[in-house]
Coordinates of C-alpha atoms in Angstrom, one line a residue:
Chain A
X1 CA 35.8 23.0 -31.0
X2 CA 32.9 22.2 -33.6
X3 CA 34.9 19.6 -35.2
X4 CA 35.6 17.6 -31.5
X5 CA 32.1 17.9 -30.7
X6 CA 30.4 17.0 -33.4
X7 CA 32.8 13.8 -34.4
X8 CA 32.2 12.7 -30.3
X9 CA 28.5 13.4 -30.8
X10 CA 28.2 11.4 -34.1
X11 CA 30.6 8.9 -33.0
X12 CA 28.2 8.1 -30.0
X13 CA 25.3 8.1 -31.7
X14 CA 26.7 5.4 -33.7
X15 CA 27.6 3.4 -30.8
X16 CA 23.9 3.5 -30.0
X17 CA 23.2 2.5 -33.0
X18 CA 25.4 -0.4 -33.0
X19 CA 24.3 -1.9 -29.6
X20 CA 21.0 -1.8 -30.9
X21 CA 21.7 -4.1 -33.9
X22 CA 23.4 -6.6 -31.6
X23 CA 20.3 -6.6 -29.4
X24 CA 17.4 -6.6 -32.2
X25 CA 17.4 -10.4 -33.0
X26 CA 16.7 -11.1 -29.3
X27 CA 14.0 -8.1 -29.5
X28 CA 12.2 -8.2 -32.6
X29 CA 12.3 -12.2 -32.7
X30 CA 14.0 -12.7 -35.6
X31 CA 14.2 -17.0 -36.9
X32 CA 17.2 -18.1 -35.3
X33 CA 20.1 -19.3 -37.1
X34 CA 18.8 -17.2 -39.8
X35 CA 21.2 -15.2 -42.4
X36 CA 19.5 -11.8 -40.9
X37 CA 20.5 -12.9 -37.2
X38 CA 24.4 -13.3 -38.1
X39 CA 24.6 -10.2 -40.4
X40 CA 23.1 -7.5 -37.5
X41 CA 25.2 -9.5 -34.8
X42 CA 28.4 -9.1 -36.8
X43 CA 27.4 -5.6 -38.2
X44 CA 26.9 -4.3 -34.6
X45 CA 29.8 -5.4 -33.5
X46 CA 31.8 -3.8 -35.6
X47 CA 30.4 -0.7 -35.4
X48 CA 30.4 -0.4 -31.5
X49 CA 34.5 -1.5 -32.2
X50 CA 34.9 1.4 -34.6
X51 CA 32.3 3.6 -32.7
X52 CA 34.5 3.5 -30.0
X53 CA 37.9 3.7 -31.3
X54 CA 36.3 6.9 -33.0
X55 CA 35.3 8.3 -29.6
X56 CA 38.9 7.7 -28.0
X57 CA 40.4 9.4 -31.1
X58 CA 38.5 12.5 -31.1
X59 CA 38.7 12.8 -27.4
X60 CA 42.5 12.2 -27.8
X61 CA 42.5 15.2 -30.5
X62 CA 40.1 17.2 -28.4
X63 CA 42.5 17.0 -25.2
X64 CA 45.9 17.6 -27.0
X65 CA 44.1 20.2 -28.7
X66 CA 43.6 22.1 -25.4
X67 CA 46.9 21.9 -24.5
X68 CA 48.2 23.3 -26.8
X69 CA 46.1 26.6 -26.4
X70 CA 46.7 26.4 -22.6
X71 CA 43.4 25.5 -21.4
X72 CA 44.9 22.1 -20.0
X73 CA 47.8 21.8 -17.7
X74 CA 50.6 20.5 -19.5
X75 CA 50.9 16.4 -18.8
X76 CA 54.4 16.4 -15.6
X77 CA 57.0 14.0 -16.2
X78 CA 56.9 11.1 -14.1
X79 CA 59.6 11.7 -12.1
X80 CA 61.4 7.8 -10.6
X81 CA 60.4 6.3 -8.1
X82 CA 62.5 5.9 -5.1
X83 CA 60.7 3.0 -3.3
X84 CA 62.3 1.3 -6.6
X85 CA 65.7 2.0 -6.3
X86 CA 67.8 -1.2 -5.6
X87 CA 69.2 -2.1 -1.8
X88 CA 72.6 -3.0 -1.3
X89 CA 73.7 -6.6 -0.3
X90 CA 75.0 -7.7 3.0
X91 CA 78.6 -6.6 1.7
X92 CA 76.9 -3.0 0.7
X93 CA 77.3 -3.3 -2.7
X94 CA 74.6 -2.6 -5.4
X95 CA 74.4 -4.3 -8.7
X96 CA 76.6 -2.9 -11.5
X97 CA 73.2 -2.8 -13.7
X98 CA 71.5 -1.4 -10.7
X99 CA 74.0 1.4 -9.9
X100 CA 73.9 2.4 -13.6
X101 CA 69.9 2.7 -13.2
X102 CA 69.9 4.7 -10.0
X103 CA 72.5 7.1 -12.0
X104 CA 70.0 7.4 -14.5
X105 CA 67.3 8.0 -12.6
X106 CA 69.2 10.6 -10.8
X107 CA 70.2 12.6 -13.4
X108 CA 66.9 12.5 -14.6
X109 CA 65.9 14.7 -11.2
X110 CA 66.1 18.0 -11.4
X111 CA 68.9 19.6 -8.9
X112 CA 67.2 20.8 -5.6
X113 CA 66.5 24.9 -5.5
X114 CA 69.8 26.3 -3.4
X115 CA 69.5 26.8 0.1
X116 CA 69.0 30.4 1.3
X117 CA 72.5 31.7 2.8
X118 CA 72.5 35.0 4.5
X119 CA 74.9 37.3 3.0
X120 CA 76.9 39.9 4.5
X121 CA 74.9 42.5 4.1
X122 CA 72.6 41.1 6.5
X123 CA 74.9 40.1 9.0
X124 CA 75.7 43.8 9.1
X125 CA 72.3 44.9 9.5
X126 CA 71.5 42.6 12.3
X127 CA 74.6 43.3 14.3
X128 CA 75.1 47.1 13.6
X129 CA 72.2 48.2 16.5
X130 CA 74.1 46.2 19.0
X131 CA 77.6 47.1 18.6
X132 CA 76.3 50.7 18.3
X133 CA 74.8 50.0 21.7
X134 CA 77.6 48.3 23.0
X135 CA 80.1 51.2 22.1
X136 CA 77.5 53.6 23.4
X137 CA 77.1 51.6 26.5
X138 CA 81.2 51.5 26.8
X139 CA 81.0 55.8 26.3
X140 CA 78.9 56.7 29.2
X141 CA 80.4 54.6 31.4
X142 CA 83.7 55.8 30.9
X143 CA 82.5 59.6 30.5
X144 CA 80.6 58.7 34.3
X145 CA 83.4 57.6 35.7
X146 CA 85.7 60.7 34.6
X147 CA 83.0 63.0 35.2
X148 CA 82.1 61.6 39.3
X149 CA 83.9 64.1 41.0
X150 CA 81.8 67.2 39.4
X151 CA 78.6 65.0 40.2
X152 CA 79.5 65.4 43.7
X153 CA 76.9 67.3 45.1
X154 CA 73.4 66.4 45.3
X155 CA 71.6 69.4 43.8
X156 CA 73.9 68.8 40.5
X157 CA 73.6 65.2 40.6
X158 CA 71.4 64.5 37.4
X159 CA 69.9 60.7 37.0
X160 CA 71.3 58.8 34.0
X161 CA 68.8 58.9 31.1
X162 CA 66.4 61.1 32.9
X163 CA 65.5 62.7 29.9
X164 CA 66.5 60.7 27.5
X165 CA 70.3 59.7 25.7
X166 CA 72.5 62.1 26.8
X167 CA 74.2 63.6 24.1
X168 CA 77.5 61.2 24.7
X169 CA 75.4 58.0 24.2
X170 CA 74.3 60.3 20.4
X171 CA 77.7 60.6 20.1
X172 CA 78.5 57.0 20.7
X173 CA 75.9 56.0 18.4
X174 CA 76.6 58.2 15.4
X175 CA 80.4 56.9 16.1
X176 CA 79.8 53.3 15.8
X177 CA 77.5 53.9 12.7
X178 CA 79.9 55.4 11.4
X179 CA 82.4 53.2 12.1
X180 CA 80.0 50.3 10.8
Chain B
X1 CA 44.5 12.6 -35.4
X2 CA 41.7 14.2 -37.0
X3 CA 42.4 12.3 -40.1
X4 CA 41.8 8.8 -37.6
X5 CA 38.8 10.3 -36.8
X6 CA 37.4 11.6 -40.0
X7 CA 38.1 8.3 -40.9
X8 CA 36.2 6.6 -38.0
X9 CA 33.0 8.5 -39.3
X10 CA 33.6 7.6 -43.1
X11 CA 33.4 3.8 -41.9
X12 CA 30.2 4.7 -40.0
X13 CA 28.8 6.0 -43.1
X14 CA 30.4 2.7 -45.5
X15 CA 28.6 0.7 -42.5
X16 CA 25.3 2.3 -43.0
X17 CA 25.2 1.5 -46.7
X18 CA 26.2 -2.1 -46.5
X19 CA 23.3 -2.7 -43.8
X20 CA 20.9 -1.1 -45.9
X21 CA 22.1 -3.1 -48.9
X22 CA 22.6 -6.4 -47.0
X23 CA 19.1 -7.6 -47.1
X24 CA 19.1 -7.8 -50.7
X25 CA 22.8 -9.0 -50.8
X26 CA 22.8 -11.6 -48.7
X27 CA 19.4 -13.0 -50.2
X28 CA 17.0 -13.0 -46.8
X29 CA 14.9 -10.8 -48.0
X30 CA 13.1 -12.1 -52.0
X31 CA 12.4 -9.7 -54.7
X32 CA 8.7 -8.8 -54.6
X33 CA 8.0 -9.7 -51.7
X34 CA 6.6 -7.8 -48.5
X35 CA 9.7 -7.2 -46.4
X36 CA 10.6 -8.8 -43.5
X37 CA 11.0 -7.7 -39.9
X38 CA 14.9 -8.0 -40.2
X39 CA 14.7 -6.1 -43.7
X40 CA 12.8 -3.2 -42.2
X41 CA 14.9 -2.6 -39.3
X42 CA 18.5 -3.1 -41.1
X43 CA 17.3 -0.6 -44.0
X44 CA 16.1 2.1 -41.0
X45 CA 19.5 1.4 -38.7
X46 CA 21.6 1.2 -41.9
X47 CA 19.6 4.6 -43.3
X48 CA 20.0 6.2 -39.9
X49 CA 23.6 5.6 -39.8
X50 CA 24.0 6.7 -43.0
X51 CA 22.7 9.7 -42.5
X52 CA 24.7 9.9 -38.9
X53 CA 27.9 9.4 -41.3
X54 CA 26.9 11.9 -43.5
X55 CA 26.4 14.9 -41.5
X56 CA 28.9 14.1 -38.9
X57 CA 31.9 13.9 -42.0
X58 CA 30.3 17.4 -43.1
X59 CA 30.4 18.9 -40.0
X60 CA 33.5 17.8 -39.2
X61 CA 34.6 19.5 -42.5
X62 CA 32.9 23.0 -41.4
X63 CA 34.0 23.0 -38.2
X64 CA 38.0 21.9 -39.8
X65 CA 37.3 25.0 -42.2
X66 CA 36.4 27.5 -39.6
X67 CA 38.9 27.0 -37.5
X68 CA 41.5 27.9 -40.6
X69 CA 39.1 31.1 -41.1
X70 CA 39.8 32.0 -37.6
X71 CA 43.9 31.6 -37.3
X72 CA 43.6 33.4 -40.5
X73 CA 46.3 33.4 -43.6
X74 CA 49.5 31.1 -42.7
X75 CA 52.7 31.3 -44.3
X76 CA 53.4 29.1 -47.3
X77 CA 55.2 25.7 -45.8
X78 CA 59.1 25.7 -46.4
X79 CA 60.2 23.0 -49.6

């Protein structure tokens, strides 16, 4: 990092330097048209030039030397523009030239990320609580039905789910889990 | 790059010494004479960027040195 700094620093100070020789004849008077006038006009100029290509180049240097430790986000490609892509005539056709460009500029993007397809292991896990309900569902209705004439009297009469699945609608479900 | 700019700072210096000589060169300013305005203040901008030139090429040099200290020993480049 010294190197960077100090070849900005003395670059600048150079440019200083040089802006002041192109502004001392007008401030310290000197005879105009004189030999003095022309040297420190030229001589400043070309140091501010050089001054200046000198500060680009270490600040170039500087810059590229950050990224390559990883201090500075790598540069992105420029990636084409669509907005530039050619339009087809009134017949729909594009430009041979053009077509081969928009290939190229295609093939310069990167292919999209593929899409997010559910796979059958969740298909299973979603539908496995309802078809274990339906089945179960399917159970105790038939078991009801075979069992109504027992149920006949009041004082045996028990309401469904009273105290929770009865142990058909377990049975149902460990059956359809299984079956899953 | 660094060379470019190593370079860069090597002119300054060059640049420094001609403006300090260029009084005399260029015949404005007369042997034994008292020196003029433009004399004095090219020999102390030419001296001053000299001297800018100077230290900036040597430190330059230091801080190019230090940095090879501090990746340490490389491995001989392949022939």
């Amino acid at each position: 990092m010294t190197r960077y700094l100090a070849g900005l620093i003395t670059a600048t100070a150079a440019l200083g330097a040089g802006v002041w020789l192109l502004i001392a004849p007008y401030g310290l008077d000197y005879p105009s048209g004189s030999t003095a006038s022309g040297v420190d006009a030229w001589t400043g100029a070309l140091v501010c030039a050089l001054s200046l290509a000198t500060i680009g180049v270490w600040a170039r240097a500087w810059r590229a030397q950050l990224r390559a430790d990883g201090l500075l986000p790598e540069r992105q490609a420029v990636r084409p523009d669509r907005s530039a892509l050619p339009h087809p005539d009134e017949h729909g056709r594009a430009d041979s030239s053009d077509a081969a460009r928009v290939a190229r500029a295609l093939e310069e993007e990167p292919p999209p990320p593929p899409p997010q397809v559910p796979t059958i292991e969740d298909l299973h896990g979603l539908l496995k609580p309802l078809v274990a309900a339906l089945a179960a569902d399917q159970m105790e209705r038939t078991h009801a039905q075979s069992a109504q004439p027992q149920n006949a009297h009041p004082q045996n009469a028990r309401p469904r789910n009273a105290h929770g699945p009865s142990t058909h609608t377990q049975t149902a479900y460990t059956n359809a889990e299984e079956d899953w | 790059m660094s060379r470019w700019g190593i370079a860069g700072i090597g002119m300054i210096f060059a640049i420094g010494v001609w403006l300090v000589a260029a009084p005399f060169v260029t015949g404005q300013q007369p042997d034994s004479a008292t020196w003029t305005t433009a004399t004095r203040n090219d020999v102390i901008v030419g001296a001053a960027l000299a001297l800018l030139g100077f230290t900036g090429f040597f430190t330059v040099l230091a801080g190019h040195v230090a940095d090879m200290y501090a990746k340490g020993p490389q491995p001989p480049a392949q022939r």
